[in-house]
CSV table of C-alpha atoms in Angstrom, one decimal:
chain,number,residue,atom,x,y,z
A,693,MET,CA,6.1,-8.1,-22.8
A,694,LYS,CA,5.7,-4.8,-21.4
A,695,HIS,CA,4.3,-3.7,-18.2
A,696,PRO,CA,2.7,-1.1,-17.3
A,697,PRO,CA,4.1,2.5,-16.7
A,698,ARG,CA,2.1,2.3,-13.7
A,699,LEU,CA,3.2,-1.1,-12.0
A,700,ALA,CA,6.6,-1.2,-13.6
A,701,GLU,CA,7.7,1.5,-11.9
A,702,LEU,CA,5.7,-0.5,-8.9
A,703,ILE,CA,7.9,-3.0,-9.7
A,704,GLU,CA,11.7,-0.5,-9.9
A,705,ALA,CA,10.6,1.4,-6.3
A,706,LEU,CA,10.1,-2.8,-5.1
A,707,ARG,CA,13.4,-3.4,-5.2
A,708,ALA,CA,14.1,-0.8,-2.8
A,709,LEU,CA,13.5,-3.2,-0.2
A,710,PRO,CA,16.9,-5.9,1.4
A,711,GLY,CA,17.1,-9.1,-0.8
A,712,VAL,CA,14.7,-7.7,-2.9
A,713,GLY,CA,15.9,-8.2,-6.8
A,714,PRO,CA,13.3,-7.4,-10.1
A,715,LYS,CA,11.2,-11.8,-9.6
A,716,SER,CA,10.5,-11.4,-5.9
A,717,ALA,CA,9.7,-7.1,-6.5
A,718,GLN,CA,7.5,-8.3,-9.7
A,719,ARG,CA,5.9,-11.3,-6.8
A,720,MET,CA,5.5,-8.7,-4.2
A,721,ALA,CA,3.7,-6.5,-7.2
A,722,PHE,CA,1.6,-8.5,-8.1
A,723,HIS,CA,0.4,-9.4,-5.3
A,724,LEU,CA,-0.1,-6.5,-4.1
A,725,LEU,CA,-2.9,-5.2,-6.9
A,726,GLN,CA,-4.2,-8.5,-6.6
A,727,ASP,CA,-4.7,-9.5,-3.4
A,728,GLY,CA,-3.6,-7.7,-1.3
A,729,ARG,CA,-4.8,-4.9,-2.1
A,730,SER,CA,-5.6,-3.0,1.6
A,731,GLY,CA,-2.7,-4.5,3.5
A,732,ALA,CA,-0.9,-2.3,-0.2
A,733,GLN,CA,-3.5,0.5,0.8
A,734,THR,CA,-2.1,0.3,4.4
A,735,LEU,CA,2.1,0.1,4.0
A,736,ALA,CA,1.6,3.3,1.4
A,737,HIS,CA,-0.3,5.3,4.3
A,738,THR,CA,1.6,3.1,7.4
A,739,LEU,CA,5.2,4.2,5.1
A,740,GLU,CA,4.8,8.0,4.3
A,741,ALA,CA,3.4,8.2,8.5
A,742,ALA,CA,6.3,6.1,9.3
A,743,LEU,CA,8.5,8.6,7.0
A,744,ALA,CA,7.1,11.8,9.1
A,745,SER,CA,7.6,10.9,12.2
A,746,VAL,CA,10.1,8.6,13.2
A,747,ARG,CA,13.5,10.3,14.2
A,748,ARG,CA,16.9,8.9,15.5
A,749,CYS,CA,17.1,9.1,19.3
A,750,GLU,CA,19.0,12.7,19.8
A,751,ARG,CA,21.4,10.6,22.8
A,752,CYS,CA,21.5,7.5,20.7
A,753,ARG,CA,21.0,7.8,17.7
A,754,MET,CA,17.9,5.2,17.8
A,755,PHE,CA,14.5,5.6,15.2
A,756,ALA,CA,12.2,7.5,17.7
A,757,GLU,CA,9.3,9.3,18.1
A,758,GLN,CA,9.9,11.1,20.5
A,759,GLU,CA,12.9,13.7,21.2
A,760,LEU,CA,14.1,10.3,23.3
A,761,CYS,CA,13.9,6.7,22.1
A,762,ALA,CA,12.6,4.6,25.3
A,763,VAL,CA,16.2,3.2,26.5
A,764,CYS,CA,17.4,6.7,26.8
A,765,ALA,CA,14.4,8.8,28.7
A,766,SER,CA,14.4,5.6,31.0
A,767,PRO,CA,15.4,6.0,34.4
A,768,GLN,CA,15.4,3.2,35.2
A,769,ARG,CA,18.5,1.9,32.5
A,770,GLU,CA,21.9,2.5,34.1
A,771,SER,CA,23.9,5.2,32.6
A,772,SER,CA,27.5,4.3,34.0
A,773,LEU,CA,27.0,1.1,30.7
A,774,LEU,CA,27.4,2.4,27.2
A,775,CYS,CA,26.3,-0.1,24.9
A,776,VAL,CA,27.7,1.0,21.3
A,777,VAL,CA,26.7,0.0,17.9
A,778,GLU,CA,26.5,-0.6,15.1
A,779,SER,CA,23.0,-0.8,13.9
A,780,PRO,CA,19.6,-0.2,15.1
A,781,ALA,CA,19.1,-3.7,15.0
A,782,ASP,CA,22.2,-5.1,16.8
A,783,VAL,CA,19.2,-2.6,19.5
A,784,VAL,CA,17.3,-4.9,19.4
A,785,ALA,CA,18.2,-8.3,19.3
A,786,ILE,CA,20.2,-7.2,22.3
A,787,GLU,CA,17.2,-5.9,24.2
A,788,GLN,CA,15.3,-9.4,23.2
A,789,SER,CA,18.2,-11.3,25.1
A,790,GLY,CA,17.3,-9.2,28.5
A,791,SER,CA,20.8,-9.3,28.9
A,792,PHE,CA,22.2,-5.4,29.4
A,793,ARG,CA,20.7,-3.0,32.1
A,794,GLY,CA,22.8,-0.1,30.7
A,795,ARG,CA,22.3,1.8,27.7
A,796,TYR,CA,23.3,3.1,23.5
A,797,PHE,CA,24.8,4.0,21.5
A,798,VAL,CA,24.0,3.4,18.3
A,799,LEU,CA,27.0,4.4,15.0
A,800,MET,CA,24.5,3.7,11.9
A,801,GLY,CA,27.6,1.7,10.8
A,802,HIS,CA,31.0,1.3,10.9
A,803,LEU,CA,33.6,3.3,10.3
A,804,SER,CA,34.3,3.2,6.3
A,805,PRO,CA,37.1,5.3,5.3
A,806,LEU,CA,36.9,4.0,1.1
A,807,ASP,CA,33.6,4.8,1.3
A,808,GLY,CA,33.7,7.9,3.2
A,809,ILE,CA,32.8,6.8,6.6
A,810,GLY,CA,34.6,8.4,8.8
A,811,PRO,CA,33.5,9.3,12.8
A,812,GLU,CA,32.1,12.2,12.2
A,813,GLN,CA,29.8,10.4,10.5
A,814,LEU,CA,29.5,8.0,12.4
A,815,GLY,CA,28.2,10.3,15.5
A,816,VAL,CA,31.4,10.2,17.9
A,817,ARG,CA,31.4,13.8,18.5
A,818,ALA,CA,28.1,13.0,20.2
A,819,LEU,CA,28.5,9.7,22.2
A,820,GLU,CA,31.9,12.2,23.3
A,821,ALA,CA,30.0,14.7,24.3
A,822,ILE,CA,28.0,12.2,26.4
A,823,LEU,CA,31.3,10.5,27.4
A,824,ASP,CA,32.5,13.5,28.8
A,825,GLU,CA,29.0,14.3,30.7
A,826,GLY,CA,31.2,12.0,33.2
A,827,LEU,CA,28.3,9.7,34.3
A,828,VAL,CA,28.9,6.6,31.5
A,829,ARG,CA,31.9,3.8,33.3
A,830,GLU,CA,31.9,1.2,30.8
A,831,LEU,CA,32.4,1.3,27.4
A,832,ILE,CA,31.3,-1.8,25.8
A,833,LEU,CA,32.0,-2.1,21.9
A,834,ALA,CA,29.4,-4.0,20.4
A,835,THR,CA,30.5,-3.2,16.9
A,836,ASN,CA,30.2,-6.5,14.2
A,837,PRO,CA,33.6,-8.8,14.8
A,838,THR,CA,34.4,-8.4,10.9
A,839,VAL,CA,37.7,-5.9,10.4
A,840,GLU,CA,36.0,-3.0,9.7
A,841,GLY,CA,33.6,-3.5,13.5
A,842,GLU,CA,36.5,-4.1,15.1
A,843,ALA,CA,38.8,-0.4,13.3
A,844,THR,CA,35.8,0.4,14.9
A,845,ALA,CA,35.7,-0.7,18.5
A,846,HIS,CA,39.0,-0.1,18.6
A,847,PHE,CA,39.0,3.9,17.5
A,848,LEU,CA,36.4,4.5,20.0
A,849,ALA,CA,38.1,1.8,22.8
A,850,ASP,CA,40.7,5.0,22.4
A,851,LEU,CA,38.4,7.6,23.0
A,852,ALA,CA,37.2,6.0,26.7
A,853,LEU,CA,40.6,5.5,27.8
A,854,ARG,CA,42.2,8.8,27.1
A,855,ARG,CA,38.8,9.6,29.5
A,856,GLY,CA,40.7,7.2,32.1
A,857,LEU,CA,36.9,5.0,31.4
A,858,THR,CA,36.8,1.5,30.6
A,859,ALA,CA,36.3,-0.4,27.5
A,860,SER,CA,35.4,-2.8,26.9
A,861,ARG,CA,34.9,-5.7,23.6
A,862,ILE,CA,31.6,-8.5,23.9
A,863,ALA,CA,33.0,-11.9,24.0
A,864,HIS,CA,33.0,-14.2,20.5
A,865,GLY,CA,34.0,-18.5,20.4
A,866,VAL,CA,31.6,-20.7,19.4
A,867,PRO,CA,27.9,-19.8,19.9
A,868,ILE,CA,25.3,-21.9,22.6
A,869,GLY,CA,23.6,-24.9,21.1
A,870,GLY,CA,26.4,-24.7,18.1
A,871,GLU,CA,28.2,-27.7,17.6
A,872,ILE,CA,32.7,-26.8,17.1
A,873,GLU,CA,32.4,-29.1,14.3
A,874,TYR,CA,30.8,-27.2,12.6
A,875,VAL,CA,32.3,-23.5,13.7
A,876,ASP,CA,34.4,-22.0,11.2
A,877,GLY,CA,37.6,-21.9,11.6
A,878,GLY,CA,37.9,-17.6,13.3
A,879,THR,CA,35.5,-18.6,15.4
A,880,LEU,CA,37.3,-21.4,17.2
A,881,ALA,CA,41.1,-19.3,17.6
A,882,ARG,CA,38.6,-17.0,18.9
A,883,ALA,CA,37.1,-18.9,21.1
A,884,LEU,CA,40.6,-20.8,21.7
A,885,ALA,CA,42.3,-16.6,22.9
A,886,GLY,CA,39.7,-15.4,24.5
A,887,ARG,CA,39.1,-19.0,26.9
A,888,GLN,CA,39.1,-18.6,30.7
A,889,SER,CA,40.0,-20.2,33.3
A,890,VAL,CA,37.2,-22.5,35.4
B,1214,MET,CA,11.5,-4.0,23.0
B,1215,LYS,CA,8.9,-2.3,22.3
B,1216,HIS,CA,8.7,-0.4,18.4
B,1217,PRO,CA,8.4,3.3,18.9
B,1218,PRO,CA,3.9,2.8,17.2
B,1219,ARG,CA,4.6,4.2,13.9
B,1220,LEU,CA,7.7,1.7,13.3
B,1221,ALA,CA,6.7,-0.5,14.6
B,1222,GLU,CA,3.4,-0.2,12.4
B,1223,LEU,CA,5.4,-0.6,9.8
B,1224,ILE,CA,7.2,-3.4,11.1
B,1225,GLU,CA,3.4,-5.3,10.6
B,1226,ALA,CA,2.5,-4.0,6.9
B,1227,LEU,CA,5.8,-5.0,5.6
B,1228,ARG,CA,3.9,-8.7,6.0
B,1229,ALA,CA,1.8,-7.6,4.0
B,1230,LEU,CA,4.9,-8.5,1.4
B,1231,PRO,CA,5.2,-12.0,-0.2
B,1232,GLY,CA,7.1,-14.3,1.9
B,1233,VAL,CA,7.8,-12.0,4.4
B,1234,GLY,CA,8.0,-12.5,7.7
B,1235,PRO,CA,9.1,-10.5,10.7
B,1236,LYS,CA,12.1,-10.8,10.4
B,1237,SER,CA,12.2,-9.7,8.1
B,1238,ALA,CA,9.6,-7.4,7.3
B,1239,GLN,CA,12.4,-5.0,10.4
B,1240,ARG,CA,15.2,-5.3,8.5
B,1241,MET,CA,12.9,-3.7,6.0
B,1242,ALA,CA,11.2,-1.3,7.7
B,1243,PHE,CA,15.2,-0.2,9.7
B,1244,HIS,CA,16.7,0.1,6.1
B,1245,LEU,CA,13.8,2.1,4.6
B,1246,LEU,CA,14.1,5.1,7.1
B,1247,GLN,CA,17.8,4.9,7.1
B,1248,ASP,CA,19.3,4.8,3.9
B,1249,GLY,CA,16.9,4.8,2.1
B,1250,ARG,CA,13.9,7.3,3.0
B,1251,SER,CA,14.9,8.7,-0.6
B,1252,GLY,CA,13.7,5.0,-2.2
B,1253,ALA,CA,10.4,4.9,1.2
B,1254,GLN,CA,9.0,7.9,-0.7
B,1255,THR,CA,9.1,6.5,-3.7
B,1256,LEU,CA,7.9,3.4,-3.2
B,1257,ALA,CA,5.2,4.6,-0.9
B,1258,HIS,CA,3.9,7.2,-4.3
B,1259,THR,CA,4.4,4.1,-7.2
B,1260,LEU,CA,2.2,2.0,-4.5
B,1261,GLU,CA,-0.9,4.9,-4.8
B,1262,ALA,CA,-0.3,5.7,-8.1
B,1263,ALA,CA,-0.6,2.2,-9.1
B,1264,LEU,CA,-3.9,1.2,-6.9
B,1265,ALA,CA,-5.3,3.9,-7.9
B,1266,SER,CA,-5.1,3.3,-11.6
B,1267,VAL,CA,-3.1,-0.6,-12.2
B,1268,ARG,CA,-6.8,-2.2,-13.0
B,1269,ARG,CA,-7.9,-5.3,-14.6
B,1270,CYS,CA,-8.2,-5.4,-18.5
B,1271,GLU,CA,-11.2,-6.3,-19.0
B,1272,ARG,CA,-10.7,-9.0,-21.7
B,1273,CYS,CA,-9.0,-11.1,-20.4
B,1274,ARG,CA,-8.0,-9.7,-15.9
B,1275,MET,CA,-4.5,-8.8,-17.1
B,1276,PHE,CA,-2.7,-6.0,-15.2
B,1277,ALA,CA,-3.8,-2.7,-17.3
B,1278,GLU,CA,-4.4,0.5,-17.4
B,1279,GLN,CA,-6.7,0.9,-20.4
B,1280,GLU,CA,-9.4,-0.2,-20.8
B,1281,LEU,CA,-8.0,-3.4,-22.7
B,1282,CYS,CA,-4.1,-4.7,-21.8
B,1283,ALA,CA,-1.7,-4.5,-24.5
B,1284,VAL,CA,-2.1,-7.6,-25.9
B,1285,CYS,CA,-5.3,-7.7,-25.7
B,1286,ALA,CA,-5.6,-4.7,-27.8
B,1287,SER,CA,-3.2,-5.2,-30.2
B,1288,PRO,CA,-4.5,-6.3,-33.5
B,1289,GLN,CA,-1.1,-7.9,-34.8
B,1290,ARG,CA,-2.5,-10.8,-32.0
B,1291,GLU,CA,-4.1,-14.3,-34.0
B,1292,SER,CA,-7.4,-13.8,-31.6
B,1293,SER,CA,-7.7,-18.3,-32.9
B,1294,LEU,CA,-5.0,-18.9,-30.0
B,1295,LEU,CA,-6.2,-18.6,-26.8
B,1296,CYS,CA,-3.7,-19.9,-23.5
B,1297,VAL,CA,-5.7,-20.4,-20.4
B,1298,VAL,CA,-3.2,-19.3,-16.8
B,1299,GLU,CA,-3.9,-18.7,-13.3
B,1300,SER,CA,-2.4,-15.2,-12.7
B,1301,PRO,CA,-1.1,-12.8,-14.5
B,1302,ALA,CA,3.0,-14.3,-14.3
B,1303,ASP,CA,1.7,-16.6,-16.1
B,1304,VAL,CA,1.5,-14.2,-19.5
B,1305,VAL,CA,5.1,-12.9,-18.1
B,1306,ALA,CA,6.7,-16.4,-17.8
B,1307,ILE,CA,5.3,-17.0,-22.1
B,1308,GLU,CA,5.8,-13.8,-23.1
B,1309,GLN,CA,9.1,-13.4,-22.0
B,1310,SER,CA,10.1,-17.1,-24.1
B,1311,GLY,CA,8.5,-15.5,-27.1
B,1312,SER,CA,7.5,-18.8,-28.6
B,1313,PHE,CA,3.5,-17.6,-28.6
B,1314,ARG,CA,1.5,-14.9,-30.6
B,1315,GLY,CA,-2.3,-15.7,-29.8
B,1316,ARG,CA,-3.7,-13.5,-26.7
B,1317,TYR,CA,-4.1,-14.4,-23.6
B,1318,PHE,CA,-7.5,-15.2,-21.2
B,1319,VAL,CA,-6.4,-15.1,-16.6
B,1320,LEU,CA,-8.6,-17.3,-13.9
B,1321,MET,CA,-6.7,-15.4,-11.3
B,1322,GLY,CA,-6.7,-18.6,-9.3
B,1323,HIS,CA,-8.1,-22.7,-9.9
B,1324,LEU,CA,-11.1,-25.1,-8.9
B,1325,SER,CA,-11.1,-24.9,-5.4
B,1326,PRO,CA,-14.0,-25.5,-3.7
B,1327,LEU,CA,-13.3,-26.2,-0.1
B,1328,ASP,CA,-11.7,-22.0,-0.6
B,1329,GLY,CA,-15.0,-20.8,-2.1
B,1330,ILE,CA,-13.6,-20.2,-5.1
B,1331,GLY,CA,-15.2,-22.1,-8.2
B,1332,PRO,CA,-16.3,-20.9,-12.2
B,1333,GLU,CA,-17.5,-17.5,-11.1
B,1334,GLN,CA,-14.3,-16.4,-9.5
B,1335,LEU,CA,-12.5,-17.2,-11.9
B,1336,GLY,CA,-14.4,-15.0,-14.4
B,1337,VAL,CA,-16.0,-17.7,-16.4
B,1338,ARG,CA,-18.5,-16.1,-17.4
B,1339,ALA,CA,-16.0,-13.8,-19.5
B,1340,LEU,CA,-14.3,-16.3,-21.4
B,1341,GLU,CA,-17.1,-17.9,-22.4
B,1342,ALA,CA,-19.0,-15.2,-23.9
B,1343,ILE,CA,-14.8,-14.7,-25.4
B,1344,LEU,CA,-15.3,-18.0,-26.4
B,1345,ASP,CA,-19.7,-17.2,-28.6
B,1346,GLU,CA,-17.1,-14.3,-30.2
B,1347,GLY,CA,-16.1,-17.2,-32.5
B,1348,LEU,CA,-12.7,-15.6,-33.4
B,1349,VAL,CA,-11.4,-18.4,-30.7
B,1350,ARG,CA,-10.5,-21.7,-32.8
B,1351,GLU,CA,-8.4,-22.9,-30.2
B,1352,LEU,CA,-8.1,-22.4,-25.9
B,1353,ILE,CA,-4.7,-24.1,-24.8
B,1354,LEU,CA,-4.4,-25.1,-20.8
B,1355,ALA,CA,-1.7,-23.2,-19.5
B,1356,THR,CA,-2.6,-23.9,-15.3
B,1357,ASN,CA,-0.4,-25.8,-13.5
B,1358,PRO,CA,0.4,-28.9,-13.3
B,1359,THR,CA,-1.4,-29.3,-9.3
B,1360,VAL,CA,-4.8,-31.6,-9.1
B,1361,GLU,CA,-6.3,-27.9,-8.4
B,1362,GLY,CA,-4.1,-26.6,-12.0
B,1363,GLU,CA,-6.1,-30.0,-13.3
B,1364,ALA,CA,-9.2,-30.1,-12.9
B,1365,THR,CA,-9.1,-26.8,-13.6
B,1366,ALA,CA,-7.6,-27.8,-17.0
B,1367,HIS,CA,-10.7,-30.8,-17.5
B,1368,PHE,CA,-13.2,-28.5,-16.7
B,1369,LEU,CA,-12.6,-25.3,-18.9
B,1370,ALA,CA,-11.8,-28.0,-22.2
B,1371,ASP,CA,-15.4,-29.2,-21.7
B,1372,LEU,CA,-16.9,-25.6,-22.7
B,1373,ALA,CA,-13.8,-24.9,-25.5
B,1374,LEU,CA,-15.1,-28.5,-26.6
B,1375,ARG,CA,-19.2,-28.3,-25.9
B,1376,ARG,CA,-18.2,-25.1,-28.4
B,1377,GLY,CA,-16.8,-27.1,-31.1
B,1378,LEU,CA,-13.7,-26.3,-30.6
B,1379,THR,CA,-10.3,-27.2,-29.9
B,1380,ALA,CA,-9.1,-27.8,-26.4
B,1381,SER,CA,-4.8,-28.5,-26.4
B,1382,ARG,CA,-2.4,-29.1,-22.9
B,1383,ILE,CA,0.8,-27.5,-22.8
B,1384,ALA,CA,3.0,-30.5,-22.7
B,1385,HIS,CA,5.0,-31.8,-19.6
B,1386,GLY,CA,8.1,-33.9,-19.2
B,1387,VAL,CA,11.4,-32.9,-18.2
B,1388,PRO,CA,12.8,-29.1,-17.9
B,1389,ILE,CA,15.2,-28.8,-21.3
B,1390,GLY,CA,18.7,-28.3,-20.1
B,1391,GLY,CA,17.2,-31.2,-16.9
B,1392,GLU,CA,18.9,-33.7,-16.1
B,1393,ILE,CA,16.7,-37.3,-15.8
B,1394,GLU,CA,18.8,-38.9,-13.4
B,1395,TYR,CA,17.8,-35.6,-11.1
B,1396,VAL,CA,13.8,-34.6,-12.0
B,1397,ASP,CA,11.3,-36.2,-9.9
B,1398,GLY,CA,9.1,-39.8,-10.6
B,1399,GLY,CA,5.9,-37.3,-11.2
B,1400,THR,CA,7.3,-35.1,-13.9
B,1401,LEU,CA,9.5,-37.9,-15.9
B,1402,ALA,CA,5.5,-40.7,-15.5
B,1403,ARG,CA,4.1,-38.0,-17.7
B,1404,ALA,CA,7.8,-37.4,-20.2
B,1405,LEU,CA,7.0,-41.1,-20.9
B,1406,ALA,CA,3.1,-41.0,-21.6
B,1407,GLY,CA,3.0,-38.0,-23.2
B,1408,ARG,CA,6.6,-39.6,-25.4
B,1409,GLN,CA,5.9,-38.7,-28.9
B,1410,SER,CA,7.2,-40.5,-32.4
B,1411,VAL,CA,10.6,-39.4,-33.7
């Protein structure tokens, strides 16, 4: 059955959302046009507004509405600690843990030469500029524990070490609250290799 | 961590989508503002356009851009068969089965007195007007096999029978390709009760 053209376009456009296939795009479109019309109007407006005013922090590349994001603008953050992450969602997760008082740098990806993503695309020049200011003492590498994330961490550790700074990698191991029985082999291997004396 | 206001509003607005919680709303917002900016612009525009031009078919209440939907406007559809369904998605599913050549009537819900949904809200007057035209011979009740769907089907069957029309309910039983071993008890009971001689 062919949908009316505007409806078909809406279903197609909803597939731009991550994790939304044709079936859930249709379900979303029907909901928006049926019971959710006021929510749909709000969504269209807020989306336009966000596209117009949300940009990147000029220092750390996190989402921001001003020149600097809240973290970079805050004088209470320790400028000696810089935590490098792959995505804005990682910043949110670390902030929610409440366990870090330094600043961030968001790569917006990881090194992936096959996809044409090199240091340039990850803003490594901006990162080097921050390191060259001389305030940062430790570069904390919190990229994902994947092949690309590890490669990116190695590459960035080099930048720090060449400047005589400390470079550290966040610990990988058995998650708190997890049961060892159900933890995968790769994680267990890392947990054993990274064991610390008590 | 507090998001910048426009970003926070976008995350909140995305929760208007069915099945989207706070975590996936954030994931969607980040994606739209990060790699998906052109898709996001398209989404905002198509959403506005659909809200402005998609309305209900004046006859069957299906989504349409004209006065009548494609099915109601087509002269090739049998006007003697009218299939009543709860939602536009049901029409799409039946059309995709390619097994029905009649017309539809979309209730946009089911009888649910506790939620204030009575015959009025389901457009039963419009349905009665169609039946009173005298073209429909059989009313096929394809509401969902839930308590409310069954109640709605009974109520509508009455309307048809009072007018001397045939009322039928779609068959319920073991799905094709399903294994009897894994079919729930309620379905098996319906399958046995609805057995037909070979």
